[in-house]
XYZ file of C-alpha atoms in Angstrom:
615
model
C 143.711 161.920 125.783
C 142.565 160.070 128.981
C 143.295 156.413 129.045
C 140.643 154.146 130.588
C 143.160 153.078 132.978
C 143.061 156.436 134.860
C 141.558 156.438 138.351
C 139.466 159.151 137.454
C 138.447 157.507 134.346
C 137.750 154.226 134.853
C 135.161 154.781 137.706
C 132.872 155.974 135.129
C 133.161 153.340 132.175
C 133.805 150.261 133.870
C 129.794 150.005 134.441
C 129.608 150.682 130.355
C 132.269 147.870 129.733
C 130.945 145.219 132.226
C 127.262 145.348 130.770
C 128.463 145.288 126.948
C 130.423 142.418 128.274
C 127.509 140.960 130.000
C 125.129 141.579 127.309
C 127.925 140.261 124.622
C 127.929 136.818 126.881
C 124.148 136.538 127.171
C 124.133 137.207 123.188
C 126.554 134.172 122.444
C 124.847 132.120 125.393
C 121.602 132.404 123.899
C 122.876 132.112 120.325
C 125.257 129.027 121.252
C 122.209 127.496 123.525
C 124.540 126.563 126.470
C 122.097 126.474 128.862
C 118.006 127.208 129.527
C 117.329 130.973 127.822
C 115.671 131.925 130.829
C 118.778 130.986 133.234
C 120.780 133.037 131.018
C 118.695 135.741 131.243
C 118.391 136.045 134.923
C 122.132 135.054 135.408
C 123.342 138.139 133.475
C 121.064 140.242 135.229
C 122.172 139.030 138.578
C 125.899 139.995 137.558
C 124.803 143.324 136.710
C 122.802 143.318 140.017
C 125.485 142.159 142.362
C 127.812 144.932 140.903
C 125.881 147.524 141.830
C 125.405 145.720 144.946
C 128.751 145.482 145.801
C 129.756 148.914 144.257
C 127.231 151.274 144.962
C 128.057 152.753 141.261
C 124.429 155.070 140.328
C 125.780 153.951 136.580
C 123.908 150.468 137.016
C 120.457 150.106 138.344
C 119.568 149.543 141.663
C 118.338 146.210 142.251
C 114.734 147.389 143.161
C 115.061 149.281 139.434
C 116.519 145.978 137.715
C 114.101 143.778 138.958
C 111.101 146.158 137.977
C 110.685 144.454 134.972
C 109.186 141.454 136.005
C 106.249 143.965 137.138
C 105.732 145.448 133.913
C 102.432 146.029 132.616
C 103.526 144.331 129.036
C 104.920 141.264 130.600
C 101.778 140.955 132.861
C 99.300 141.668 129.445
C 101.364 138.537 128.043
C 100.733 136.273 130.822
C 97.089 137.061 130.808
C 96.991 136.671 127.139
C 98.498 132.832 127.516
C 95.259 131.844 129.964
C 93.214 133.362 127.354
C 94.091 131.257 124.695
C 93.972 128.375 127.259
C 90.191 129.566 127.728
C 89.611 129.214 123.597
C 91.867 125.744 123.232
C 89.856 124.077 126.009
C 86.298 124.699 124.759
C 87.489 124.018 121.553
C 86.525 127.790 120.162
C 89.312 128.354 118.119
C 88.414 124.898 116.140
C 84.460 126.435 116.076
C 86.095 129.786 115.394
C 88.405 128.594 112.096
C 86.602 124.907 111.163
C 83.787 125.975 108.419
C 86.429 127.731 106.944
C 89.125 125.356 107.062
C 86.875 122.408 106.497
C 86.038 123.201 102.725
C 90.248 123.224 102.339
C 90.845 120.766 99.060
C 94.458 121.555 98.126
C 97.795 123.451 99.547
C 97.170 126.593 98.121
C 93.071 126.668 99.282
C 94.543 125.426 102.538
C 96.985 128.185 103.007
C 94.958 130.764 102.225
C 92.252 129.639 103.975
C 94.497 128.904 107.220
C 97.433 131.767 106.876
C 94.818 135.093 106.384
C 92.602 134.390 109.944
C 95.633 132.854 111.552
C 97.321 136.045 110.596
C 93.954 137.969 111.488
C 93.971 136.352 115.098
C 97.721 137.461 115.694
C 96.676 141.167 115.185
C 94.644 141.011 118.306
C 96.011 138.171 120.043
C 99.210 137.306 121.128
C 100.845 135.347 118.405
C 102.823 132.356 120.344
C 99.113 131.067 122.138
C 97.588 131.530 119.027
C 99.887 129.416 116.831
C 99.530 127.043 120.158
C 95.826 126.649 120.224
C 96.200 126.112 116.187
C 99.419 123.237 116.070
C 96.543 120.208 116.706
C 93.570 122.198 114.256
C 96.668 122.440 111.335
C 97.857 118.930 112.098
C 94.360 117.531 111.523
C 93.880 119.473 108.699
C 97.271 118.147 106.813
C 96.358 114.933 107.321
C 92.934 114.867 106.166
C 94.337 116.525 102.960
C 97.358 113.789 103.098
C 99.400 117.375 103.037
C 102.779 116.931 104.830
C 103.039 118.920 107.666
C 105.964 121.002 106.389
C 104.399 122.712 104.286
C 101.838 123.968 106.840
C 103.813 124.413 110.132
C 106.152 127.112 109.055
C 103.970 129.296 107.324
C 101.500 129.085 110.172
C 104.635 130.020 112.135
C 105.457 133.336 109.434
C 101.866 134.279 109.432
C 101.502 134.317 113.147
C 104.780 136.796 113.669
C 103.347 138.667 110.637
C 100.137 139.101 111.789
C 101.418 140.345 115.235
C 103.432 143.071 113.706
C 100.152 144.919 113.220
C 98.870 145.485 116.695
C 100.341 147.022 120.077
C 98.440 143.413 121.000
C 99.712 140.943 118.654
C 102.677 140.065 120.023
C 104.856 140.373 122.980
C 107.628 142.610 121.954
C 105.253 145.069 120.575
C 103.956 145.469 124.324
C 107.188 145.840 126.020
C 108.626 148.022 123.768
C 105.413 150.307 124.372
C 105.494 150.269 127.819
C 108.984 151.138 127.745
C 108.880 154.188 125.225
C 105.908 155.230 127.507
C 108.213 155.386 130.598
C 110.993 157.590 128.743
C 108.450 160.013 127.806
C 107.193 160.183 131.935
C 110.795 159.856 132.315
C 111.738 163.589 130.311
C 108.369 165.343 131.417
C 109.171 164.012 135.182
C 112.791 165.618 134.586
C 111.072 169.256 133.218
C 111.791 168.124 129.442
C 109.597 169.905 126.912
C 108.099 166.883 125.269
C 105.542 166.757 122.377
C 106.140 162.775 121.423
C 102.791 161.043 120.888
C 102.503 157.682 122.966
C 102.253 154.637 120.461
C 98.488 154.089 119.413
C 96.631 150.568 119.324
C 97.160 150.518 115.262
C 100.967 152.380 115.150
C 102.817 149.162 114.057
C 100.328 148.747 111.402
C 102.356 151.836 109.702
C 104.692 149.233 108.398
C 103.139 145.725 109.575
C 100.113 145.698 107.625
C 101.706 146.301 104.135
C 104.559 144.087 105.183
C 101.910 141.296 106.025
C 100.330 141.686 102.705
C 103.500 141.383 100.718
C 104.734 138.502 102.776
C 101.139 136.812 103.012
C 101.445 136.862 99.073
C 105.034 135.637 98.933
C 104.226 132.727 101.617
C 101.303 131.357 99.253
C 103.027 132.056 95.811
C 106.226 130.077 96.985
C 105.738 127.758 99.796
C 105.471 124.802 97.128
C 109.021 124.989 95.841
C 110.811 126.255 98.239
C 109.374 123.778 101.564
C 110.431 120.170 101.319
C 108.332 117.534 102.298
C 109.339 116.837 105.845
C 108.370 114.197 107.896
C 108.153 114.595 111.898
C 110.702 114.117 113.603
C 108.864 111.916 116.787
C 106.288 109.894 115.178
C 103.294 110.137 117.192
C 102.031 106.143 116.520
C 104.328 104.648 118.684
C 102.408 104.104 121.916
C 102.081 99.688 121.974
C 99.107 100.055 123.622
C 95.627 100.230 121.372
C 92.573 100.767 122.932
C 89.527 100.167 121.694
C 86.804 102.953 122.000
C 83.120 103.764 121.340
C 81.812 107.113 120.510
C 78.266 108.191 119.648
C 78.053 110.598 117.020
C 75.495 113.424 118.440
C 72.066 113.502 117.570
C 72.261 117.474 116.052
C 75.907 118.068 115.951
C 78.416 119.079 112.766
C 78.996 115.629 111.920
C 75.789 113.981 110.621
C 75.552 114.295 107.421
C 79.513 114.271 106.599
C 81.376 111.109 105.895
C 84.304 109.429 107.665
C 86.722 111.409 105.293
C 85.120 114.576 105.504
C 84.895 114.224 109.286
C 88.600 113.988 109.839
C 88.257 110.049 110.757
C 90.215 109.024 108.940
C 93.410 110.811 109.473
C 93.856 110.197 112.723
C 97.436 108.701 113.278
C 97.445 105.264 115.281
C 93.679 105.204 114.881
C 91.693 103.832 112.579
C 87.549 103.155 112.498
C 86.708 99.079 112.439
C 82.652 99.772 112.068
C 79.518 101.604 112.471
C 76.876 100.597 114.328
C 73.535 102.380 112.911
C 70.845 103.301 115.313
C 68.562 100.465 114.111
C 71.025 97.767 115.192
C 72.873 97.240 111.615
C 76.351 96.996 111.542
C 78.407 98.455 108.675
C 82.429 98.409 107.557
C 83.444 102.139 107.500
C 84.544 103.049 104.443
C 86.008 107.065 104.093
C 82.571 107.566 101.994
C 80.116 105.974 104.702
C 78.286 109.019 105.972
C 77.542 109.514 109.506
C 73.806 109.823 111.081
C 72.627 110.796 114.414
C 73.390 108.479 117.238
C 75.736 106.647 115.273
C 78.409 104.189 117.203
C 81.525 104.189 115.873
C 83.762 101.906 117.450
C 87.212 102.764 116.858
C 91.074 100.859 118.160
C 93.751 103.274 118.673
C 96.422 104.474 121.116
C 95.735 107.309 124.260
C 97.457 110.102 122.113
C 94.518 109.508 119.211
C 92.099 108.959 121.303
C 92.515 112.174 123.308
C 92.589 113.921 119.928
C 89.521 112.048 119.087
C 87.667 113.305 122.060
C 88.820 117.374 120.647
C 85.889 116.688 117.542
C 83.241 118.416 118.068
C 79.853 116.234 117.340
C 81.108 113.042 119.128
C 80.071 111.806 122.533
C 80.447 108.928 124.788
C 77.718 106.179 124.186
C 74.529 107.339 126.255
C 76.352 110.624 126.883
C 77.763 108.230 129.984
C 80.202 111.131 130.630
C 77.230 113.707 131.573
C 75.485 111.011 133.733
C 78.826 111.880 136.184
C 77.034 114.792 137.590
C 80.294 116.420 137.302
C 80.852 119.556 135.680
C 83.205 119.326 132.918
C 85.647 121.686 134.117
C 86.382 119.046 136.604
C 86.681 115.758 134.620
C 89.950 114.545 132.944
C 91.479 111.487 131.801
C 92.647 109.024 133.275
C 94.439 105.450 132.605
C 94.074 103.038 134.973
C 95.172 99.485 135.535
C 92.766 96.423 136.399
C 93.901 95.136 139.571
C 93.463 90.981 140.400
C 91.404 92.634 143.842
C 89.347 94.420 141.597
C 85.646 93.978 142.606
C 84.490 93.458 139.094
C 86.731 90.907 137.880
C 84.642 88.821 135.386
C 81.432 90.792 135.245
C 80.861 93.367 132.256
C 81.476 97.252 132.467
C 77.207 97.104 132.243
C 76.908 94.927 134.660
C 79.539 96.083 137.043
C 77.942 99.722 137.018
C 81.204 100.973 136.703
C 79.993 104.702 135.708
C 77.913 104.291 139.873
C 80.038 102.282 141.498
C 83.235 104.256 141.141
C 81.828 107.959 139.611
C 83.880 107.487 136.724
C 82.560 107.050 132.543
C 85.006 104.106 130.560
C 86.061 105.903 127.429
C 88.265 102.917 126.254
C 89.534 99.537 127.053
C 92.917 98.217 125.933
C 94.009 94.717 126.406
C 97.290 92.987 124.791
C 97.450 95.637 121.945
C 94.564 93.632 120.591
C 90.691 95.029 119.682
C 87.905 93.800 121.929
C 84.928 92.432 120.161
C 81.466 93.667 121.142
C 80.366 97.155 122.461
C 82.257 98.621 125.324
C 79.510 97.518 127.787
C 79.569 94.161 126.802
C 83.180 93.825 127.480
C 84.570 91.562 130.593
C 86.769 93.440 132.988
C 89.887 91.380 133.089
C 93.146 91.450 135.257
C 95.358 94.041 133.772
C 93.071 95.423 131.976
C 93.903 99.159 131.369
C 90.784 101.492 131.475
C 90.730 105.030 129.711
C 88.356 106.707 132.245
C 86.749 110.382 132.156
C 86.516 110.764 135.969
C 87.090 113.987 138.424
C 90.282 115.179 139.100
C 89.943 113.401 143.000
C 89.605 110.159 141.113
C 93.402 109.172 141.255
C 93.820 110.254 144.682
C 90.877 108.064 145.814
C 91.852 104.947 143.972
C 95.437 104.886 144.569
C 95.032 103.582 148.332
C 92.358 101.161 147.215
C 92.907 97.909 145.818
C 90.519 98.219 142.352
C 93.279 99.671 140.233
C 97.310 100.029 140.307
C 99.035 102.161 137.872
C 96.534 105.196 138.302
C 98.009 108.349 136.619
C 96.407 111.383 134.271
C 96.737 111.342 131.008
C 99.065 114.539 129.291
C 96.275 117.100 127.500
C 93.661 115.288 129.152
C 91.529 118.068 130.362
C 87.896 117.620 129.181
C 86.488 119.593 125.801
C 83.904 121.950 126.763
C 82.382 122.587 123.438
C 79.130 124.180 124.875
C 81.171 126.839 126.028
C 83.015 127.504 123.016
C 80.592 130.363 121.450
C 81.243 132.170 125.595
C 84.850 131.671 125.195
C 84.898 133.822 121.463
C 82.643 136.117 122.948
C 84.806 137.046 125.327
C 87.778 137.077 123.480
C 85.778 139.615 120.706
C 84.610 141.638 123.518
C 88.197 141.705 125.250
C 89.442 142.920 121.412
C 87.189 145.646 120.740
C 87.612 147.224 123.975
C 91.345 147.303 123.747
C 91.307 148.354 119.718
C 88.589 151.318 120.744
C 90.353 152.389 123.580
C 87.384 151.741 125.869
C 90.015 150.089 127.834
C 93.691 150.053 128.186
C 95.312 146.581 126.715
C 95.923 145.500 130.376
C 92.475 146.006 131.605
C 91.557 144.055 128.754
C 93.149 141.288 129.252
C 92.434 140.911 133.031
C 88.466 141.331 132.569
C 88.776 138.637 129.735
C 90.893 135.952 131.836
C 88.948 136.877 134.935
C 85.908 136.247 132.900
C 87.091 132.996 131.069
C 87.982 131.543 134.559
C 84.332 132.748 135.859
C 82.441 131.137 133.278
C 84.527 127.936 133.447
C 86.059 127.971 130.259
C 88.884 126.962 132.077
C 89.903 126.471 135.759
C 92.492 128.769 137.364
C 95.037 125.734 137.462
C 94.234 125.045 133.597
C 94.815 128.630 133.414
C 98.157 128.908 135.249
C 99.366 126.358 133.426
C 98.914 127.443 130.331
C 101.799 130.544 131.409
C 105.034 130.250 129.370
C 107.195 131.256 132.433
C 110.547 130.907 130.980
C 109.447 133.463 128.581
C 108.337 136.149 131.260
C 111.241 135.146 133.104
C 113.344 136.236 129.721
C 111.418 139.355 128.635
C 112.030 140.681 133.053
C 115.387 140.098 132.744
C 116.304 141.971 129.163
C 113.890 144.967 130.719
C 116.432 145.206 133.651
C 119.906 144.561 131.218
C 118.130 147.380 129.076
C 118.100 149.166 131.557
C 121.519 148.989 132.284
C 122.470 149.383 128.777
C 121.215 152.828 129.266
C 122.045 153.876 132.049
C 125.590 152.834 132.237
C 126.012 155.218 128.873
C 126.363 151.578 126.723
C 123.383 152.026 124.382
C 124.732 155.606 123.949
C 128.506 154.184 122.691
C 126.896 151.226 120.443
C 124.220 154.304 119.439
C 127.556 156.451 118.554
C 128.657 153.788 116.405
C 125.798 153.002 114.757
C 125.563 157.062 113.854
C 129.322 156.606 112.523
C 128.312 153.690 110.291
C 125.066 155.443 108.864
C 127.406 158.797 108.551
C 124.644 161.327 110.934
C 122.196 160.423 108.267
C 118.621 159.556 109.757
C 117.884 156.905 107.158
C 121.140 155.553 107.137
C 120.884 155.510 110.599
C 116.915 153.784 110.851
C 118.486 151.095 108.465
C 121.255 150.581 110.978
C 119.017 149.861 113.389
C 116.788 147.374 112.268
C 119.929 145.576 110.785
C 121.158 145.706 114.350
C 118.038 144.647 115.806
C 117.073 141.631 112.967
C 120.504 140.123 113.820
C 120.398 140.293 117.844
C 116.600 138.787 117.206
C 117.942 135.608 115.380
C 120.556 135.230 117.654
C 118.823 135.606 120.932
C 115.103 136.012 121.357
C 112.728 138.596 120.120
C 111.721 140.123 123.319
C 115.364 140.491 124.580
C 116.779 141.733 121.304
C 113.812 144.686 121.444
C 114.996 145.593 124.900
C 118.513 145.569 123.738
C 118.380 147.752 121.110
C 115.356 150.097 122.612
C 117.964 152.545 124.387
C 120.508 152.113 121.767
C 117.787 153.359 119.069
C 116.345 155.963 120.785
C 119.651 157.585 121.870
C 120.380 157.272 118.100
C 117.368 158.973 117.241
C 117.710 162.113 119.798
C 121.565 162.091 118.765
C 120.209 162.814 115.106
C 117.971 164.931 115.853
C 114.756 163.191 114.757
C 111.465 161.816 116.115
C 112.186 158.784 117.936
C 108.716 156.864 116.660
C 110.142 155.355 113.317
C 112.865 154.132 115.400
C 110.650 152.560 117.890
C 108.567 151.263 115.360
C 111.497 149.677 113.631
C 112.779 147.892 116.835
C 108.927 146.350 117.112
C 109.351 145.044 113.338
C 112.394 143.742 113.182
C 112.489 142.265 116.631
C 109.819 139.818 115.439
C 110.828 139.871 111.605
C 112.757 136.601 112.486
C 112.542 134.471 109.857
C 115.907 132.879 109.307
C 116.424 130.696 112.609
C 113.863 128.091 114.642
C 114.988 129.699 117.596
C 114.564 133.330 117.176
C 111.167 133.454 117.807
C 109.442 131.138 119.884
C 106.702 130.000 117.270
C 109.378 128.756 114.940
C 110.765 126.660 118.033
C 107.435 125.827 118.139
C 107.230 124.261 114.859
C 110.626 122.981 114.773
C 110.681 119.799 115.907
C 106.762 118.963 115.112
C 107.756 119.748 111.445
C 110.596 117.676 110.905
C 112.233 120.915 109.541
C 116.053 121.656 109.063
C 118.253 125.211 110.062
C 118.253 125.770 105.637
C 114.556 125.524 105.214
C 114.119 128.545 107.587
C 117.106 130.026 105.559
C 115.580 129.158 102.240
C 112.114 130.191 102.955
C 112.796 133.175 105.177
C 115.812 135.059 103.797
C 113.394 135.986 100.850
C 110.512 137.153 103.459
C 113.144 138.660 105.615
C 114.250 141.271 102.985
C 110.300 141.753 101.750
C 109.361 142.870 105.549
C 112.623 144.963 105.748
C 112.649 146.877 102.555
C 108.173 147.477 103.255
C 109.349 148.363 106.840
C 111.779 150.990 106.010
C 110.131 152.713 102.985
C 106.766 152.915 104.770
C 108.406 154.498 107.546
C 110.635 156.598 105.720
C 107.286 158.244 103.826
C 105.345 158.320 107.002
C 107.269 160.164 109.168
């Protein structure tokens, strides 16, 4: 036998050992969170890089083949996806999408079913990590008009997004890359003369397993959640801001809200904001009280801080006073909010915000006022501009850079989520989204195409800006999912997948059950150590090598990788959703093990007997 040692030997495996060793440091990196995941990522890429660099060996990717990742179509789909969402969060369609369902919610089990099934629904066809995004502040509201703690929504919003995605090649990221990939091995084998008669994954091949996995686990979520969630409390509270403005808003003549009362409307729950009074529209004045209902052209005058009063501004059927904020002649795509200090210079020291003709004089509509942390008496036109004042002011985005040489205001910055609701759009912005859907689902279009006519579109129509839109990009996660394509690539070529592959085969004895079970194993543990999109690129090569090794059609494998790549359910960091929720729940590393081990085993044991009687 040949030791490794040999000069004739060793030219060949040291590209096998290096990236095992790379990808073993990138696992415990990750796992151990020493640094950022995407520096990681592209750090153990660039060693694999440089060594081909340096070496020349064709057993590692060129670098023109390792960085080809970060042009695949999947990653690309998933970028698209995120301005999307930003298109639906921004006009407020997914609250006009999900509210008259979620609005009748009385109690946690109503509110989980009503919130999990079209939460899990939406994840199908949209990418799962926007959509649990676009639904943190809806669920938030929702738990605290039903006094329900948080807990015991966030993290089976979380399971039902990741659940949900399992169903579609759309639904979540993984499921895209891992297409795309299989895709390219089959042009790979026919470009090499390979007799091939695999079938290319199909919009609805996940669902194979996914759907009856997301049924079981649906049912487990809602049977269970009760005892086996704590009660949590956050772990930032989100009241803490000193300063308390006071603000008016007019509750529109034919909108959602007349009718309901203060309760029913979500008033009530706002934290760091509470209603002092109604004004009716015939000049009384009454104490609000959760059962006063609301009327057309209702004033509410309200006192809390910027957070609730941006969040206040997200409720559909409330205006400014007068509609002030229209009189801008300024598109809504192009107002925001703004805080800004009363200077001693100021030119309307001692005169009211009515008599100043602040909304002409500076093209700008006063949401709120605060002063000393204390509420202002009177309506908001009737209040005296004072020195240090601070103004809450819907204004274009050139407002700051106009005011910041002059000497009305100091302290001019933009207020964090302070882009302006454009609820008119809102029915455009689910239009496109359906029409983006059915075109991808029928095959009218290719998932790609989709997605690039529906951002293109949502960007046309001003449902959001391109800025808003390129914002709304995760880029530390495309910067992940390029850099596993390119170490998965190495994996494979270097013959690494095919020695972990070999071992796998040894464990599961050559039998092609034993061996799909080691594979998802494989692949659930790499996806709660390390993310979900780099453990699917991981163990891609490794499970198809298994599979041709065997002897067997490589689809259940592939299918298993998409499963159990985003069947992580024991870990907040796993998946990116239960990061999301993490923090905003107040949750703890044994509530995801309490909750999730049970769901964990449900989606394996559906996966792997569905797959085993399919195929």
């Amino acid at each position: 036998m040949q030791s490794v040692f040999d000069p004739l030997v060793w030219p060949t495996i040291w590209p096998m050992w290096l990236t095992i060793g790379v990808a073993i440091a990138l696992l415990l990196g990750l796992a151990f969170r020493v640094a950022a995941t995407d520096l990681l990522a592209v750090t153990a890429l660039s060693i694999l890089v440089v060594a081909q660099d340096l070496t020349g060996t064709t057993l590692l990717p060129d670098p023109t083949d390792a960085v080809a990742g970060f042009g695949n179509k999947g990653l690309i789909t998933i970028a698209l996806l995120f301005a999307v969402v930003a298109g639906l969060e921004l006009t407020g369609g997914t609250e006009l999408a999900t509210g008259w369902l979620l609005s009748k919610a009385k109690n946690l089990r109503d509110t989980q079913v009503r919130m999990l099934l079209p939460v899990a629904a939406f994840s199908g066809f949209l990418n799962n990590t926007p959509v649990v995004a676009a639904m943190l502040p809806v669920v938030g509201d929702l738990g605290k008009r039903l006094s329900i703690s948080p807990s015991r929504l966030l993290l089976p919003l979380s399971y039902a997004a990741i659940l949900g995605g399992m169903c579609t090649l759309m639904g979540t990221s993984t499921n895209l890359l891992v297409r795309d990939e299989y895709n390219q091995y089959i042009a790979e084998m026919r470009a090499n003369g390979a007799a091939t008669e695999l079938a290319e994954l199909s919009f609805f091949t996940p669902a194979i397993a996914g759907l009856p996995a997301t049924i079981l686990g649906l049912l487990y979520i809602i049977l269970t959640s009760k005892w086996l969630i704590p009660e949590r409390k956050q772990a930032v509270s989100v009241g803490d801001d000193p300063q308390k403005y006071t603000v008016e808003m007019q509750v529109e003549m034919t909108g959602p809200l007349v009718g309901r009362t203060l309760q029913e409307a979500g008033l009530r729950a706002l934290p760091g904001l509470y209603v002092a009074e109604i004004q009716r529209a015939d000049g009384r004045i009454e104490p609000a009280k959760p059962d006063q209902r609301l009327f057309g052209e209702d004033i509410l005058i309200l006192v809390g801080d910027v957070d609730s009063v941006v969040d206040l501004r997200k409720i559909r059927g409330l205006i400014t006073p007068g509609d002030q904020a229209r009189k801008l002649q300024i598109p809504a795509w192009r107002r925001t909010l703004v805080e800004a200090v009363v200077s001693p210079r100021c030119s309307l020291i001692g005169k009211t915000i009515r008599e100043g003709r602040f909304r002409s004089n500076f093209n700008a509509a006063v949401v709120a006022v605060a002063r000393g942390g204390r509420r202002l008496e009177g309506k908001l036109g009737d209040v005296r501009i004072e020195p240090g004042d601070v103004l809450l002011l819907e204004a274009s985005k050139s407002f700051m850079h106009q005011q910041r040489g002059g000497s009305d205001f100091y302290l001019v910055s933009s207020v964090e989520r302070g882009e302006v609701r454009r609820h008119e759009r809102a029915p455009l912005a689910i239009a496109i989204m359906v029409v983006m859907v059915t075109a991808a689902a029928f095959d009218w279009l290719s998932i790609l195409s989709a997605a690039m006519f529906a951002t293109v579109a949502m960007v046309m129509t001003r449902c959001c800006t391109t800025s808003e839109a390129r914002r709304s990009i995760d880029w530390s996660v495309l910067i992940v999912i390029g850099s596993a394509i390119g170490i998965g690539r190495a994996m494979e070529q270097s013959g690494a997948a095919g020695e972990i592959a070999n071992g796998l085969l040894s464990i599961a004895g050559g039998n092609p059950l034993g061996t799909l079970i080691a594979v998802y194993v494989a692949t659930v543990i790499c996806t709660e150590l390390i993310t979900n999109n780099a453990a699917a690129m991981l163990m891609l090569p490794i499970a198809w090598t298994a599979a041709t090794k065997v002897g067997m059609d490589p689809m259940p494998m592939v299918v298993a990788v998409m499963i159990a790549a985003s069947a992580s359910f024991l870990t907040p960091f796993g998946y990116q959703t239960n990061t999301m929720v993490y923090g905003v729940g107040g949750y703890r590393l044994r509530d995801y093990i309490q909750f999730g081990f049970p769901l964990s085993l449900i989606v394996a044991v559906t996966t792997i007997g569905m797959l085993t009687w399919w195929y």
